[in-house]
Tab-separated table of C-alpha atoms and ligand atoms in Angstrom:
chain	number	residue	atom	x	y	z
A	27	UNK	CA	-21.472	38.033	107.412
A	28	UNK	CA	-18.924	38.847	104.883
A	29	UNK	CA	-18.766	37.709	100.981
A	30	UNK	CA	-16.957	34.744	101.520
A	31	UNK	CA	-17.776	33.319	104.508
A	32	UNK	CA	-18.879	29.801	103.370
A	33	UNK	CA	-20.570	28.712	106.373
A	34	UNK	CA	-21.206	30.197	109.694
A	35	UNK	CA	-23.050	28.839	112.582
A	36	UNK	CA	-23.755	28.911	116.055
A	37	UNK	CA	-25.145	26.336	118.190
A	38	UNK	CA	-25.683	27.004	122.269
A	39	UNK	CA	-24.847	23.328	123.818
A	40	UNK	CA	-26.667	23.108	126.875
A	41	UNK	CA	-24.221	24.653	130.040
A	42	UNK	CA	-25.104	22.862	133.431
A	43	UNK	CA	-22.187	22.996	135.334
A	44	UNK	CA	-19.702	26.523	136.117
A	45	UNK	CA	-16.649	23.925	134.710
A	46	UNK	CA	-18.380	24.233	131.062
A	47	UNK	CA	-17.107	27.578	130.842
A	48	UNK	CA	-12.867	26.347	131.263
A	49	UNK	CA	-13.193	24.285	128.724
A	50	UNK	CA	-12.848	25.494	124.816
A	51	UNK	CA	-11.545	23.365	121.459
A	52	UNK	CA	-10.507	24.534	118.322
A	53	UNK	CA	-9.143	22.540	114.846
A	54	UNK	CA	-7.473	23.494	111.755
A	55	UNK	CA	-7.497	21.954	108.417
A	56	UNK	CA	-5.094	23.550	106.933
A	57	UNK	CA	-4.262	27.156	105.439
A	58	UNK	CA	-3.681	27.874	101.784
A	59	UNK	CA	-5.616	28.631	98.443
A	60	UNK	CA	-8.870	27.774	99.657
A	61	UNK	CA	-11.238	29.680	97.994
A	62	UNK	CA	-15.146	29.407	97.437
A	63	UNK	CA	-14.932	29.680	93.277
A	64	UNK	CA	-12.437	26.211	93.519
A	65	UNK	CA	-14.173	24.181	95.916
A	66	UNK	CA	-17.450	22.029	94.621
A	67	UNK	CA	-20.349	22.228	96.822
A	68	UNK	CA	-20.121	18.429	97.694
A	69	UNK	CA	-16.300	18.665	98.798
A	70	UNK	CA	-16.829	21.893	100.763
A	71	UNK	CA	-20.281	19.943	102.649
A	72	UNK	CA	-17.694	16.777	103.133
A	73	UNK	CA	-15.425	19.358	104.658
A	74	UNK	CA	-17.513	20.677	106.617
A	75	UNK	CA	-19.380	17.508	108.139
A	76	UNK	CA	-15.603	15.866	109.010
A	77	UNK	CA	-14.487	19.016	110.958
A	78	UNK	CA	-17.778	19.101	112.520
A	79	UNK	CA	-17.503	15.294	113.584
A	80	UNK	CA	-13.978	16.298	114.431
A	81	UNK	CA	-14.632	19.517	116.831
A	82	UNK	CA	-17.640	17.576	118.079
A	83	UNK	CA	-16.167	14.561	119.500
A	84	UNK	CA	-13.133	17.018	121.097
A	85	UNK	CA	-15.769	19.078	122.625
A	86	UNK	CA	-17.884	15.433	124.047
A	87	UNK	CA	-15.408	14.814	125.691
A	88	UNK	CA	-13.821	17.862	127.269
A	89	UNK	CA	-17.194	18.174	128.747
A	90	UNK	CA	-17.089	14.473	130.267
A	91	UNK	CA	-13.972	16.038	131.926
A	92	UNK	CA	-11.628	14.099	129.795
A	93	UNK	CA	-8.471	15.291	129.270
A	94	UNK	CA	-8.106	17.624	126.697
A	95	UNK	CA	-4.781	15.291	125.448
A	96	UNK	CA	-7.494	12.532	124.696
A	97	UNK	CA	-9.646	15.361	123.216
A	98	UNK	CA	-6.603	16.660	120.835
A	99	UNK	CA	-5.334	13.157	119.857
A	100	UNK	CA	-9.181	11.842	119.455
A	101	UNK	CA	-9.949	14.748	118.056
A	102	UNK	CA	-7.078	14.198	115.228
A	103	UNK	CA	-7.181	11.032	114.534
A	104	UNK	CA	-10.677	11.645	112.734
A	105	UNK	CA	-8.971	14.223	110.751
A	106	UNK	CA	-5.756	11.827	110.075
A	107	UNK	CA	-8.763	8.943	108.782
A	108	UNK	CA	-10.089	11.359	106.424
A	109	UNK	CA	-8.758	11.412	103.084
A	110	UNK	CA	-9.698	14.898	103.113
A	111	UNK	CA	-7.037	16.708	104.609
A	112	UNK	CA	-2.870	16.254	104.259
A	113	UNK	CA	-2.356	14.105	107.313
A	114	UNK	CA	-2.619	9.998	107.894
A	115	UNK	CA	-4.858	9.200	105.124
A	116	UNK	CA	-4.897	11.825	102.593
A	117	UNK	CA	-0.995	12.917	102.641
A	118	UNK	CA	0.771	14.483	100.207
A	119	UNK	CA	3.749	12.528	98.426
A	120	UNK	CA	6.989	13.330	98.356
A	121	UNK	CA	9.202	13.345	95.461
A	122	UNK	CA	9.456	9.650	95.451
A	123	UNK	CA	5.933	9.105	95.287
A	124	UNK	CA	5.619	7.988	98.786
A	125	UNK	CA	3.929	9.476	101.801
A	126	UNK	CA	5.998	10.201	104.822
A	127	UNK	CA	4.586	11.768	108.249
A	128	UNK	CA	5.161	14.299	110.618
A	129	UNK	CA	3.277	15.038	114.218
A	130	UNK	CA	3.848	16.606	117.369
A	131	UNK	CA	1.703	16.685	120.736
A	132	UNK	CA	2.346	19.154	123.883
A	133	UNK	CA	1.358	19.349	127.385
A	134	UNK	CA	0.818	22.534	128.790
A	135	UNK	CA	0.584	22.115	132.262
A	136	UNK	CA	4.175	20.286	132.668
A	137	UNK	CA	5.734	21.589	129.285
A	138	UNK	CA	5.839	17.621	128.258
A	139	UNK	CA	6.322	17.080	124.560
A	140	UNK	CA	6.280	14.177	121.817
A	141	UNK	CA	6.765	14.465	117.950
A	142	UNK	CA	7.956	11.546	114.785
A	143	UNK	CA	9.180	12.751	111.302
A	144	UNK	CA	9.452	10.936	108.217
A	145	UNK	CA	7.017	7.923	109.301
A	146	UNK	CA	5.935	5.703	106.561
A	147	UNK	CA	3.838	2.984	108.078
A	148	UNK	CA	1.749	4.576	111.230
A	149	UNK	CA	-1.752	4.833	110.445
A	150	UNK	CA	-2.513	8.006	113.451
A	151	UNK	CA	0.859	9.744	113.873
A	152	UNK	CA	-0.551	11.914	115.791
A	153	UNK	CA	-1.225	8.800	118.562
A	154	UNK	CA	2.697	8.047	118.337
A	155	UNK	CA	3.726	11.287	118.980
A	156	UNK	CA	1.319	10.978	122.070
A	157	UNK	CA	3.413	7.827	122.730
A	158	UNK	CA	7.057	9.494	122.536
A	159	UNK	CA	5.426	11.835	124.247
A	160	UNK	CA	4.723	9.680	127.451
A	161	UNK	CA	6.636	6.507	126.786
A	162	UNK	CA	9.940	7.248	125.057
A	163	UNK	CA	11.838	9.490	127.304
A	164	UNK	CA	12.698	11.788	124.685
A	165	UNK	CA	10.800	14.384	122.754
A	166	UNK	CA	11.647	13.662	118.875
A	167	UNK	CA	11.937	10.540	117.245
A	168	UNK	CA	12.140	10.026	113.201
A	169	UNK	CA	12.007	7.761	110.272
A	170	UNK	CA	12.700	4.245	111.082
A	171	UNK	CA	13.416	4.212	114.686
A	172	UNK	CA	10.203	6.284	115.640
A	173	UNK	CA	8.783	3.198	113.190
A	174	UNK	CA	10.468	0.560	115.407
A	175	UNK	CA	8.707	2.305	118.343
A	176	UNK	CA	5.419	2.362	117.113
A	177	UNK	CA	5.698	-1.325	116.655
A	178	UNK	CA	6.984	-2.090	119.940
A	179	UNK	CA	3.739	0.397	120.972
A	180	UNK	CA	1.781	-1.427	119.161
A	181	UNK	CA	0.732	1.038	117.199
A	182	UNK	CA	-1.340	0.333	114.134
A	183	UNK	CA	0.627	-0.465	111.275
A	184	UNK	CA	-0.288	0.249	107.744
A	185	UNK	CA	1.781	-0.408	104.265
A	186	UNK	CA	2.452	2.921	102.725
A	187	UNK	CA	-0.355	2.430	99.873
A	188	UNK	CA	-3.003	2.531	102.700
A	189	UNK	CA	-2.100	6.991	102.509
A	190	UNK	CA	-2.151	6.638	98.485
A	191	UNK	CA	-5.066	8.613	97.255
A	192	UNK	CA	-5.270	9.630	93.324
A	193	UNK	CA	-6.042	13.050	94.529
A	194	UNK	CA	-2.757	14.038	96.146
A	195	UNK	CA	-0.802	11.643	93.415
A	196	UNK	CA	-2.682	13.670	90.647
A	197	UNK	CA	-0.983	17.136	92.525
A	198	UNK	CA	2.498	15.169	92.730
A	199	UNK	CA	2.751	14.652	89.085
A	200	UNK	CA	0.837	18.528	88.020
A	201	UNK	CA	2.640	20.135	90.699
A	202	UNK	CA	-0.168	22.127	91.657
A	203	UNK	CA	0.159	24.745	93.961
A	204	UNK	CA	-3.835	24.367	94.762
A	205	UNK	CA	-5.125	22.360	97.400
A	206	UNK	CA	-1.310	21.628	98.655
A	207	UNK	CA	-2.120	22.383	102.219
A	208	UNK	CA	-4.247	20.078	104.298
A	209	UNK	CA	-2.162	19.800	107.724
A	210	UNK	CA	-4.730	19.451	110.539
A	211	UNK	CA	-4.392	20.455	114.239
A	212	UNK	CA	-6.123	20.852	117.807
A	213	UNK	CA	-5.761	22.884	120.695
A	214	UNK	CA	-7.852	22.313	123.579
A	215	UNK	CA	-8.222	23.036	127.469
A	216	UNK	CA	-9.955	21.163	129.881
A	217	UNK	CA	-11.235	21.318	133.394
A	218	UNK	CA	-8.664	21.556	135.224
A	219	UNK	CA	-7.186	24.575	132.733
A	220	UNK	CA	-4.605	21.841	131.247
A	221	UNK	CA	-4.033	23.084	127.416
A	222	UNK	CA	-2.698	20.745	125.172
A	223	UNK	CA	-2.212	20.934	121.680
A	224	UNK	CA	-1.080	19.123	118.649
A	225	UNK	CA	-0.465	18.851	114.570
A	226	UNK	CA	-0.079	15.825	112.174
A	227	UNK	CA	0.671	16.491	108.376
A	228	UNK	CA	1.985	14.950	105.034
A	229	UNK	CA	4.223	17.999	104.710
A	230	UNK	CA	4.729	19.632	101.265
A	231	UNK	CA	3.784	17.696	97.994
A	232	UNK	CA	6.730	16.926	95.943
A	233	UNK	CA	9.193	17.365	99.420
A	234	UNK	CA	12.184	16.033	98.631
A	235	UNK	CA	15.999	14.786	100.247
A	236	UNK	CA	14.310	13.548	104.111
A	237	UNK	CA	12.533	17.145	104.489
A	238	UNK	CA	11.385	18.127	107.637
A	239	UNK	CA	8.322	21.126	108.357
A	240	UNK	CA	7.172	22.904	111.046
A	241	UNK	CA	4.765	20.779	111.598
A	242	UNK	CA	6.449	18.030	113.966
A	243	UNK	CA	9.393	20.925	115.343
A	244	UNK	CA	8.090	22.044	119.426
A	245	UNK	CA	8.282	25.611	119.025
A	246	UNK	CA	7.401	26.153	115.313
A	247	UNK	CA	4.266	23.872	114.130
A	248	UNK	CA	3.464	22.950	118.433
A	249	UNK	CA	3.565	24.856	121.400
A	250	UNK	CA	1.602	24.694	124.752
A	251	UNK	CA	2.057	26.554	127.880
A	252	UNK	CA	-1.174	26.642	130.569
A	253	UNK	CA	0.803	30.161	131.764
A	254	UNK	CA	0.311	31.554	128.115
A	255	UNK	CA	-1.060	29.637	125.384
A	256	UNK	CA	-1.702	26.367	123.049
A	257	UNK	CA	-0.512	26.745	119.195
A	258	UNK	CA	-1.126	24.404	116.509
A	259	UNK	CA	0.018	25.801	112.858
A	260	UNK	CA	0.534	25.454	109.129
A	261	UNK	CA	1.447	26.952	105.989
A	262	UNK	CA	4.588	27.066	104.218
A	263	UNK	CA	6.826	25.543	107.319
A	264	UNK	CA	10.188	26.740	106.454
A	265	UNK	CA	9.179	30.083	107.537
A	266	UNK	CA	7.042	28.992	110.391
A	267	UNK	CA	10.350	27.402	111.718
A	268	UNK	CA	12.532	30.260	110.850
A	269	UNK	CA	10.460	32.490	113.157
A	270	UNK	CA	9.817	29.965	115.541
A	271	UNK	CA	6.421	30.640	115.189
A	272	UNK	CA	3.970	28.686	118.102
A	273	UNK	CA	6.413	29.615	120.602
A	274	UNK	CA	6.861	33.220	119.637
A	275	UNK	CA	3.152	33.412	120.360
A	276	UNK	CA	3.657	32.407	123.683
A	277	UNK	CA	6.861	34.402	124.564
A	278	UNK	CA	4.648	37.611	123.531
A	279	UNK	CA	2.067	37.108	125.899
A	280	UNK	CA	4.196	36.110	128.760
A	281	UNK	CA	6.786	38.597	127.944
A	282	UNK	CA	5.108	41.482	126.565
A	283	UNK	CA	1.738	41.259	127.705
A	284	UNK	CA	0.059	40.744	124.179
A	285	UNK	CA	-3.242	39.077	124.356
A	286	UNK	CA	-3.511	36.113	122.267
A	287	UNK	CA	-4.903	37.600	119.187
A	288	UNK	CA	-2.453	40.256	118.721
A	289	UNK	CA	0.252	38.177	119.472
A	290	UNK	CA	-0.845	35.808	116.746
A	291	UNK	CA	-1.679	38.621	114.400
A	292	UNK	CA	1.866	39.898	114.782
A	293	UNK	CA	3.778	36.253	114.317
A	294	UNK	CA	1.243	35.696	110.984
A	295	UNK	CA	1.347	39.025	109.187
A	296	UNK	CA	4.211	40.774	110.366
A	297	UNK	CA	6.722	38.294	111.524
A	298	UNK	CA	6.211	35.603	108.696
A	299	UNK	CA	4.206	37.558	106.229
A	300	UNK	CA	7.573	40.097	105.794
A	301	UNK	CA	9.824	37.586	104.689
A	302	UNK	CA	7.189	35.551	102.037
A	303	UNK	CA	5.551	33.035	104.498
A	304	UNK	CA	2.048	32.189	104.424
A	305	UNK	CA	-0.341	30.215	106.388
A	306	UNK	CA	-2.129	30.372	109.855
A	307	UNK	CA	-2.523	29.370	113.096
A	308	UNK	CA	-4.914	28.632	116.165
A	309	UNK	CA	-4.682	28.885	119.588
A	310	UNK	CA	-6.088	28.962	123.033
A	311	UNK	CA	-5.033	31.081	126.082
A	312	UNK	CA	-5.272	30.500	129.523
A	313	UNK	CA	-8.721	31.589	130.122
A	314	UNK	CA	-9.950	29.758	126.837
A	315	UNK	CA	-10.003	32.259	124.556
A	316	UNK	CA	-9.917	31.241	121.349
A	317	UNK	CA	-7.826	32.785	118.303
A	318	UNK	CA	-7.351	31.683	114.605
A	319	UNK	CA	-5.463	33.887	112.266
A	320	UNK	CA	-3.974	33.406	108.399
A	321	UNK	CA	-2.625	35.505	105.957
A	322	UNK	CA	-3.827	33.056	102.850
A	323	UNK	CA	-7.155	33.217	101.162
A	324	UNK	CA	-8.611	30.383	103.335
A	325	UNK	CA	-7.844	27.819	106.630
A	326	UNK	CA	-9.866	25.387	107.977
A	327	UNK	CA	-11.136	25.731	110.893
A	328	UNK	CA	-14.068	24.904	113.600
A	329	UNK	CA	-14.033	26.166	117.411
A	330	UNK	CA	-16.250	25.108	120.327
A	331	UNK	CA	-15.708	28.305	122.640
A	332	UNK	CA	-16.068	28.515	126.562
A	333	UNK	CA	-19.781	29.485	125.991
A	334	UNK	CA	-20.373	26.304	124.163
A	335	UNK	CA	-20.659	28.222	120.901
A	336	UNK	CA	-19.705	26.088	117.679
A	337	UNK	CA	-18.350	27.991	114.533
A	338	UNK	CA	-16.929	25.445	111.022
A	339	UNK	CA	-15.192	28.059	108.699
A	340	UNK	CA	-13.237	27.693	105.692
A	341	UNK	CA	-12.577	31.111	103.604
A	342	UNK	CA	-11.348	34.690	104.734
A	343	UNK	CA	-12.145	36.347	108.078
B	403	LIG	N1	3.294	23.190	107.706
B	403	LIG	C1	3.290	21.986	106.925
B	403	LIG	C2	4.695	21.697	106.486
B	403	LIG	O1	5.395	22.629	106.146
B	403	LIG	C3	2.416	22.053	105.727
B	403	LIG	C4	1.065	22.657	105.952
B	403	LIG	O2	0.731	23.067	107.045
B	403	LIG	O3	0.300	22.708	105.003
B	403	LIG	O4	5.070	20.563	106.421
């Protein structure tokens, strides 16, 4: 176990059935300047417990035989409720002092695809993404027509104070470069080998003039494919969008016969590390391996593998 490995363990959930072994979750919290020396001990045990609840209820019910799109949108929307991480309730604000949204959701098994930008007033993002996803018949819907949807979806609706939180207003006004990062995402597979995986974020603290991220863009922030892969990232999404990250990922192991964890190691370090990006990303293949790479100092993450083995990790490798 290396210096700063916060936290590291391993518990064996009970296997009775051959179909245990398909099915495999993993979450992110975010990438960025996450590093032991900045983090109290009570923040990084709140961390810990909510990705644990998170991971845990994705995992309950992949083995149920659930889908694993209710285990990814389930799975975030405990993430989104905590004020935790930079998505639903503990976004970033933008330069107007507001909090605006981004998500994304894909299917892997019929390359199916929802995502909303630039939402003010949808308390899970993540579940109206889901929704444009299977009820819009289109693929990207933003600001206030994706809100006009989530009404007619009935959607929970929120004013914009409900994502207010004096911690992320504190980094609007010092501009800190700490603790920015916070997206969350989940990539899962289920029984029948579907993978599906998502993201919901705040975006960048301090974003200004409508910006968009990575983070609700199909091919950059969200990619599945059950011939390849499933991709959640985050980081600094300009360059996650410039390389076209999630999907690159994919196109290497279909294309060029990478296996997943090279392929990710390339699109992190080479690809986006070259021209100044930085974050990570997580993924599943399709037979459930399970990959999680960054090039920052720390990323969230927790994984429930096809041998039913959890891991919760927050600093470097
Ligand atoms: N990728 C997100 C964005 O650029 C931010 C993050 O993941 O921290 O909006």
């Amino acid at each position: 176990m290396k210096k700063y490995l916060c936290l590291l363990f391993v518990i064996l959930f009970s296997c009775n059935n051959n179909d245990e072994n398909k099915i495999a979750i993993v979450i992110h919290g975010g990438a960025g300047i996450i590093l032991k020396e900045n983090i109290s001990k009570s923040k990084e045990d709140s961390i810990i417990n909510k990705l644990d609840e998170a991971i845990s209820k994705g995992w309950e019910l992949l083995k149920k035989g659930e889908s694993s799109e209710l285990a990814v949108i389930e799975t975030i929307k405990i993430l989104e409720d905590s004020p935790l991480f930079n998505a639903g309730k503990g976004s970033v604000f933008n330069s107007d002092g507001k909090v605006e949204n981004d998500a994304s959701i894909m299917r892997g098994n019929d390359l199916n695809a929802g995502a909303s930008s630039g939402t003010s007033n949808v308390k899970n993002p993540i579940t109206l993404a889901a929704d444009v996803m299977n009820h819009s018949g289109h693929v990207f819907l933003s600001g206030k027509g994706a809100e006009s949807f989530a009404k007619n979806r009935n959607l929970e609706i929120v004013e914009n104070e409900y994502f207010h939180t004096k911690f992320r207003y504190n980094q609007l006004l010092n501009k800190k470069d700490e603790d920015k990062y916070g997206t969350v995402g989940c990539v899962a597979i289920d029984i029948d080998g579907n993978i599906v995986a998502g993201t919901s974020t705040g975006g960048m603290t301090n974003k200004k003039w409508g910006r968009i991220g990575d983070s609700p863009i199909i091919g950059a922030g969200t990619y599945a494919d059950n011939n390849t892969c499933g991709i959640s990232s985050t980081g600094s999404g300009e360059y996650f969008i410039r390389t076209v990250a999630a999907y690159q990922v994919s196109s290497l192991l279909e294309n060029h016969d990478y296996d997943l964890k090279k392929a990710m190691s390339k699109v992190i370090h080479k690809k986006i590390g070259s021209i100044g990006g930085d974050g990570g990303m997580i993924g599943i293949d399709k037979n459930s391996n399970i990959s999680m790479e960054f090039n920052t100092p720390g990323m969230y993450r927790a994984y429930v593998n096809k041998y039913g083995e959890k891991e919760i990790l927050l600093y470097e490798n």
